[in-house]
Amino acid sequence: MKSTKTVILMVAIIAVATNASAQYAVHSFKTDVTKVGTAAVPFLTIGVGARANAMGGAFSSVANDVTALFWNPAGIAKLNSNQIGLIHSDWIADLRHDFIGLSLSLGVYGNVGFSLNALTMDEIIVRTPELPDGTGERAGSYDMAIGLSYARSLTDRLSIGGTGKLVKSQLWHMGAQTMAFDLGVIFSNIFDTFQLGASITNMGGKIKYSGRDNFVYHDIRPAEYGNNEKIDAELKTGKYNLPTAFRGGLSAIFNKSSQWPLLLAVEFYEPADNVRSINLGGEWAFYDKVFLRAGYNSLFETETERGLTMGGGMKVRVPASMVFLLLDYSYETFGIFDNTQKFSLSISF
């Protein structure tokens, strides 16, 4: 009973904090206007892992592999072995999304995790009206987050976790960085079938771009003749909120004692820069070696290009060792954009 009260209190605190962040971010907007585009570094909302993506992103209550570092840091507390995950996807608009995660067990002291989340693109030729064929320069851009996580099981059912991360964004000569934090909780083994999970991600300070492109020449009296036309000046750029988001989910495993268990999950998702939605997902396992998955992302969100997801995976043991390789693949429909595919390789050791 004490554990139940604790998890209810923690989920309530997370929900209140998320609602306060969302209200602060959109207080000046009308209720009939969506919040899309009101937060910076949106790459922080791109789902990590082919397994979770194939399940429609309904993963905050599942979170039982190294990708929990993204979805719900409390999840790594339940990992009985060390895991490293290497994930790549060709994202929309010729962007590349990559994630590297590592979870290490500290025994009775919990688990610690490290993560690198990056969105990159190829350099493009710099063109101007005067030089439409190019200036000879090439412009690049990337977004990156480096995270350090810690999680621990307080009881055999209750786990908590948190992540601190450095978020950095670079747009050619302009850069920005700030600190962000994630918090999560998981309450498991409810009637030996259900599991509850909740997380709030990307809490932190505002982010502001600065760099050499901010420095310009300015004429403070253009109507006067003979004054200095090239006074050094700096453009004032705005500060933007991070894409804070709340996830709360419920999952259940049916036929748990058989060789064909079925995992079903549902998740409520409320971001500060978009509307509320529901994610659904399922995973059917065969002898803990082959997995089939499907899901639906952003249910009830009317203005979205996302929807059906599907995929699969396999678990292979390295001969004469306790090392396991987990290979996963996912496919997601993306409306008018190119459909996306993710590939994941995880190593458990």
GROMACS .gro file of N, CA and C in nm, residues 17-95:
model
  237
   17ALA      N    1   0.375   1.925  -1.287
   17ALA     CA    2   0.490   1.998  -1.343
   17ALA      C    3   0.477   2.014  -1.493
   18THR      N    4   0.431   1.910  -1.561
   18THR     CA    5   0.412   1.917  -1.706
   18THR      C    6   0.306   2.019  -1.743
   19ASN      N    7   0.194   2.017  -1.670
   19ASN     CA    8   0.086   2.110  -1.700
   19ASN      C    9   0.131   2.254  -1.680
   20ALA      N   10   0.211   2.277  -1.575
   20ALA     CA   11   0.262   2.412  -1.551
   20ALA      C   12   0.354   2.456  -1.663
   21SER      N   13   0.439   2.365  -1.711
   21SER     CA   14   0.530   2.398  -1.821
   21SER      C   15   0.452   2.429  -1.947
   22ALA      N   16   0.350   2.347  -1.975
   22ALA     CA   17   0.271   2.368  -2.097
   22ALA      C   18   0.196   2.501  -2.091
   23GLN      N   19   0.138   2.532  -1.973
   23GLN     CA   20   0.065   2.658  -1.960
   23GLN      C   21   0.158   2.778  -1.979
   24TYR      N   22   0.279   2.768  -1.925
   24TYR     CA   23   0.375   2.877  -1.939
   24TYR      C   24   0.414   2.896  -2.085
   25ALA      N   25   0.428   2.782  -2.157
   25ALA     CA   26   0.475   2.789  -2.295
   25ALA      C   27   0.371   2.846  -2.389
   26VAL      N   28   0.242   2.832  -2.356
   26VAL     CA   29   0.139   2.869  -2.453
   26VAL      C   30   0.040   2.971  -2.397
   27HIS      N   31   0.076   3.043  -2.292
   27HIS     CA   32  -0.021   3.131  -2.227
   27HIS      C   33  -0.070   3.240  -2.320
   28SER      N   34   0.008   3.276  -2.422
   28SER     CA   35  -0.031   3.386  -2.509
   28SER      C   36  -0.106   3.340  -2.633
   29PHE      N   37  -0.135   3.209  -2.644
   29PHE     CA   38  -0.200   3.157  -2.762
   29PHE      C   39  -0.349   3.132  -2.736
   30LYS      N   40  -0.427   3.141  -2.841
   30LYS     CA   41  -0.568   3.110  -2.831
   30LYS      C   42  -0.587   2.959  -2.820
   31THR      N   43  -0.700   2.919  -2.764
   31THR     CA   44  -0.724   2.777  -2.743
   31THR      C   45  -0.747   2.702  -2.873
   32ASP      N   46  -0.785   2.773  -2.982
   32ASP     CA   47  -0.811   2.705  -3.107
   32ASP      C   48  -0.690   2.708  -3.200
   33VAL      N   49  -0.574   2.747  -3.147
   33VAL     CA   50  -0.451   2.750  -3.226
   33VAL      C   51  -0.357   2.643  -3.172
   34THR      N   52  -0.303   2.558  -3.261
   34THR     CA   53  -0.211   2.455  -3.216
   34THR      C   54  -0.079   2.517  -3.174
   35LYS      N   55   0.000   2.439  -3.101
   35LYS     CA   56   0.125   2.488  -3.045
   35LYS      C   57   0.247   2.444  -3.125
   36VAL      N   58   0.224   2.389  -3.244
   36VAL     CA   59   0.334   2.341  -3.327
   36VAL      C   60   0.428   2.457  -3.362
   37GLY      N   61   0.558   2.434  -3.347
   37GLY     CA   62   0.656   2.536  -3.382
   37GLY      C   63   0.687   2.634  -3.272
   38THR      N   64   0.635   2.613  -3.152
   38THR     CA   65   0.659   2.707  -3.042
   38THR      C   66   0.777   2.667  -2.955
   39ALA      N   67   0.841   2.554  -2.983
   39ALA     CA   68   0.956   2.509  -2.905
   39ALA      C   69   1.076   2.487  -2.996
   40ALA      N   70   1.194   2.502  -2.940
   40ALA     CA   71   1.318   2.482  -3.016
   40ALA      C   72   1.362   2.336  -3.008
   41VAL      N   73   1.468   2.303  -3.079
   41VAL     CA   74   1.531   2.170  -3.084
   41VAL      C   75   1.429   2.056  -3.081
   42PRO      N   76   1.338   2.051  -3.178
   42PRO     CA   77   1.235   1.946  -3.179
   42PRO      C   78   1.290   1.806  -3.201
   43PHE      N   79   1.418   1.792  -3.234
   43PHE     CA   80   1.476   1.659  -3.251
   43PHE      C   81   1.465   1.578  -3.122
   44LEU      N   82   1.451   1.647  -3.007
   44LEU     CA   83   1.440   1.578  -2.879
   44LEU      C   84   1.311   1.497  -2.867
   45THR      N   85   1.217   1.517  -2.959
   45THR     CA   86   1.090   1.444  -2.955
   45THR      C   87   1.089   1.325  -3.050
   46ILE      N   88   1.194   1.307  -3.131
   46ILE     CA   89   1.199   1.194  -3.225
   46ILE      C   90   1.221   1.065  -3.146
   47GLY      N   91   1.132   0.970  -3.162
   47GLY     CA   92   1.140   0.845  -3.088
   47GLY      C   93   1.267   0.768  -3.116
   48VAL      N   94   1.317   0.700  -3.014
   48VAL     CA   95   1.442   0.626  -3.023
   48VAL      C   96   1.414   0.477  -3.019
   49GLY      N   97   1.476   0.402  -3.110
   49GLY     CA   98   1.469   0.257  -3.106
   49GLY      C   99   1.366   0.200  -3.201
   50ALA      N  100   1.407   0.099  -3.280
   50ALA     CA  101   1.316   0.036  -3.374
   50ALA      C  102   1.205  -0.040  -3.302
   51ARG      N  103   1.236  -0.096  -3.187
   51ARG     CA  104   1.134  -0.171  -3.113
   51ARG      C  105   1.023  -0.079  -3.066
   52ALA      N  106   1.060   0.029  -2.996
   52ALA     CA  107   0.960   0.122  -2.946
   52ALA      C  108   0.884   0.188  -3.060
   53ASN      N  109   0.954   0.221  -3.169
   53ASN     CA  110   0.888   0.286  -3.282
   53ASN      C  111   0.787   0.193  -3.346
   54ALA      N  112   0.821   0.064  -3.359
   54ALA     CA  113   0.727  -0.033  -3.418
   54ALA      C  114   0.603  -0.050  -3.333
   55MET      N  115   0.614  -0.020  -3.203
   55MET     CA  116   0.501  -0.029  -3.111
   55MET      C  117   0.429   0.105  -3.098
   56GLY      N  118   0.445   0.191  -3.195
   56GLY     CA  119   0.372   0.317  -3.197
   56GLY      C  120   0.419   0.418  -3.095
   57GLY      N  121   0.535   0.396  -3.035
   57GLY     CA  122   0.584   0.487  -2.933
   57GLY      C  123   0.519   0.470  -2.798
   58ALA      N  124   0.439   0.365  -2.781
   58ALA     CA  125   0.373   0.339  -2.652
   58ALA      C  126   0.470   0.261  -2.564
   59PHE      N  127   0.570   0.332  -2.511
   59PHE     CA  128   0.682   0.261  -2.449
   59PHE      C  129   0.718   0.309  -2.309
   60SER      N  130   0.655   0.412  -2.257
   60SER     CA  131   0.695   0.465  -2.127
   60SER      C  132   0.667   0.367  -2.013
   61SER      N  133   0.569   0.279  -2.030
   61SER     CA  134   0.540   0.180  -1.926
   61SER      C  135   0.612   0.048  -1.951
   62VAL      N  136   0.665   0.029  -2.072
   62VAL     CA  137   0.740  -0.093  -2.105
   62VAL      C  138   0.886  -0.071  -2.067
   63ALA      N  139   0.955   0.014  -2.139
   63ALA     CA  140   1.089   0.066  -2.107
   63ALA      C  141   1.180  -0.037  -2.042
   64ASN      N  142   1.196  -0.153  -2.103
   64ASN     CA  143   1.277  -0.258  -2.043
   64ASN      C  144   1.399  -0.293  -2.126
   65ASP      N  145   1.451  -0.196  -2.200
   65ASP     CA  146   1.578  -0.213  -2.269
   65ASP      C  147   1.653  -0.080  -2.264
   66VAL      N  148   1.766  -0.072  -2.332
   66VAL     CA  149   1.853   0.046  -2.319
   66VAL      C  150   1.788   0.173  -2.372
   67THR      N  151   1.686   0.161  -2.459
   67THR     CA  152   1.618   0.282  -2.510
   67THR      C  153   1.533   0.349  -2.403
   68ALA      N  154   1.520   0.285  -2.285
   68ALA     CA  155   1.453   0.351  -2.173
   68ALA      C  156   1.523   0.482  -2.137
   69LEU      N  157   1.650   0.495  -2.173
   69LEU     CA  158   1.722   0.620  -2.149
   69LEU      C  159   1.651   0.738  -2.215
   70PHE      N  160   1.579   0.712  -2.322
   70PHE     CA  161   1.502   0.816  -2.391
   70PHE      C  162   1.358   0.821  -2.341
   71TRP      N  163   1.290   0.707  -2.332
   71TRP     CA  164   1.147   0.704  -2.306
   71TRP      C  165   1.112   0.725  -2.160
   72ASN      N  166   1.184   0.656  -2.072
   72ASN     CA  167   1.157   0.663  -1.928
   72ASN      C  168   1.280   0.613  -1.855
   73PRO      N  169   1.363   0.703  -1.799
   73PRO     CA  170   1.489   0.659  -1.738
   73PRO      C  171   1.473   0.562  -1.624
   74ALA      N  172   1.354   0.553  -1.565
   74ALA     CA  173   1.332   0.457  -1.457
   74ALA      C  174   1.345   0.314  -1.507
   75GLY      N  175   1.328   0.294  -1.638
   75GLY     CA  176   1.329   0.159  -1.693
   75GLY      C  177   1.461   0.088  -1.682
   76ILE      N  178   1.573   0.160  -1.684
   76ILE     CA  179   1.702   0.090  -1.679
   76ILE      C  180   1.728   0.028  -1.543
   77ALA      N  181   1.650   0.066  -1.441
   77ALA     CA  182   1.668   0.006  -1.309
   77ALA      C  183   1.634  -0.143  -1.310
   78LYS      N  184   1.551  -0.185  -1.405
   78LYS     CA  185   1.507  -0.324  -1.413
   78LYS      C  186   1.598  -0.410  -1.500
   79LEU      N  187   1.701  -0.351  -1.561
   79LEU     CA  188   1.790  -0.429  -1.647
   79LEU      C  189   1.886  -0.509  -1.560
   80ASN      N  190   1.886  -0.640  -1.580
   80ASN     CA  191   1.972  -0.728  -1.500
   80ASN      C  192   2.111  -0.744  -1.559
   81SER      N  193   2.132  -0.690  -1.678
   81SER     CA  194   2.262  -0.700  -1.743
   81SER      C  195   2.299  -0.565  -1.803
   82ASN      N  196   2.423  -0.550  -1.842
   82ASN     CA  197   2.465  -0.430  -1.911
   82ASN      C  198   2.416  -0.434  -2.055
   83GLN      N  199   2.382  -0.317  -2.110
   83GLN     CA  200   2.334  -0.311  -2.249
   83GLN      C  201   2.392  -0.190  -2.319
   84ILE      N  202   2.422  -0.209  -2.445
   84ILE     CA  203   2.460  -0.098  -2.531
   84ILE      C  204   2.372  -0.103  -2.655
   85GLY      N  205   2.322   0.013  -2.698
   85GLY     CA  206   2.232   0.020  -2.813
   85GLY      C  207   2.286   0.115  -2.920
   86LEU      N  208   2.282   0.070  -3.045
   86LEU     CA  209   2.324   0.151  -3.159
   86LEU      C  210   2.206   0.160  -3.254
   87ILE      N  211   2.157   0.281  -3.277
   87ILE     CA  212   2.031   0.299  -3.351
   87ILE      C  213   2.050   0.403  -3.460
   88HIS      N  214   2.002   0.371  -3.579
   88HIS     CA  215   2.012   0.465  -3.692
   88HIS      C  216   1.880   0.466  -3.768
   89SER      N  217   1.844   0.584  -3.816
   89SER     CA  218   1.728   0.596  -3.904
   89SER      C  219   1.749   0.710  -4.002
   90ASP      N  220   1.703   0.688  -4.126
   90ASP     CA  221   1.699   0.795  -4.225
   90ASP      C  222   1.570   0.871  -4.203
   91TRP      N  223   1.581   0.990  -4.144
   91TRP     CA  224   1.463   1.067  -4.108
   91TRP      C  225   1.413   1.144  -4.229
   92ILE      N  226   1.300   1.213  -4.212
   92ILE     CA  227   1.240   1.288  -4.322
   92ILE      C  228   1.333   1.401  -4.366
   93ALA      N  229   1.313   1.449  -4.489
   93ALA     CA  230   1.387   1.563  -4.545
   93ALA      C  231   1.538   1.539  -4.547
   94ASP      N  232   1.578   1.416  -4.577
   94ASP     CA  233   1.720   1.381  -4.591
   94ASP      C  234   1.800   1.404  -4.463
   95LEU      N  235   1.735   1.393  -4.348
   95LEU     CA  236   1.804   1.404  -4.220
   95LEU      C  237   1.839   1.265  -4.168
   0.00000   0.00000   0.00000
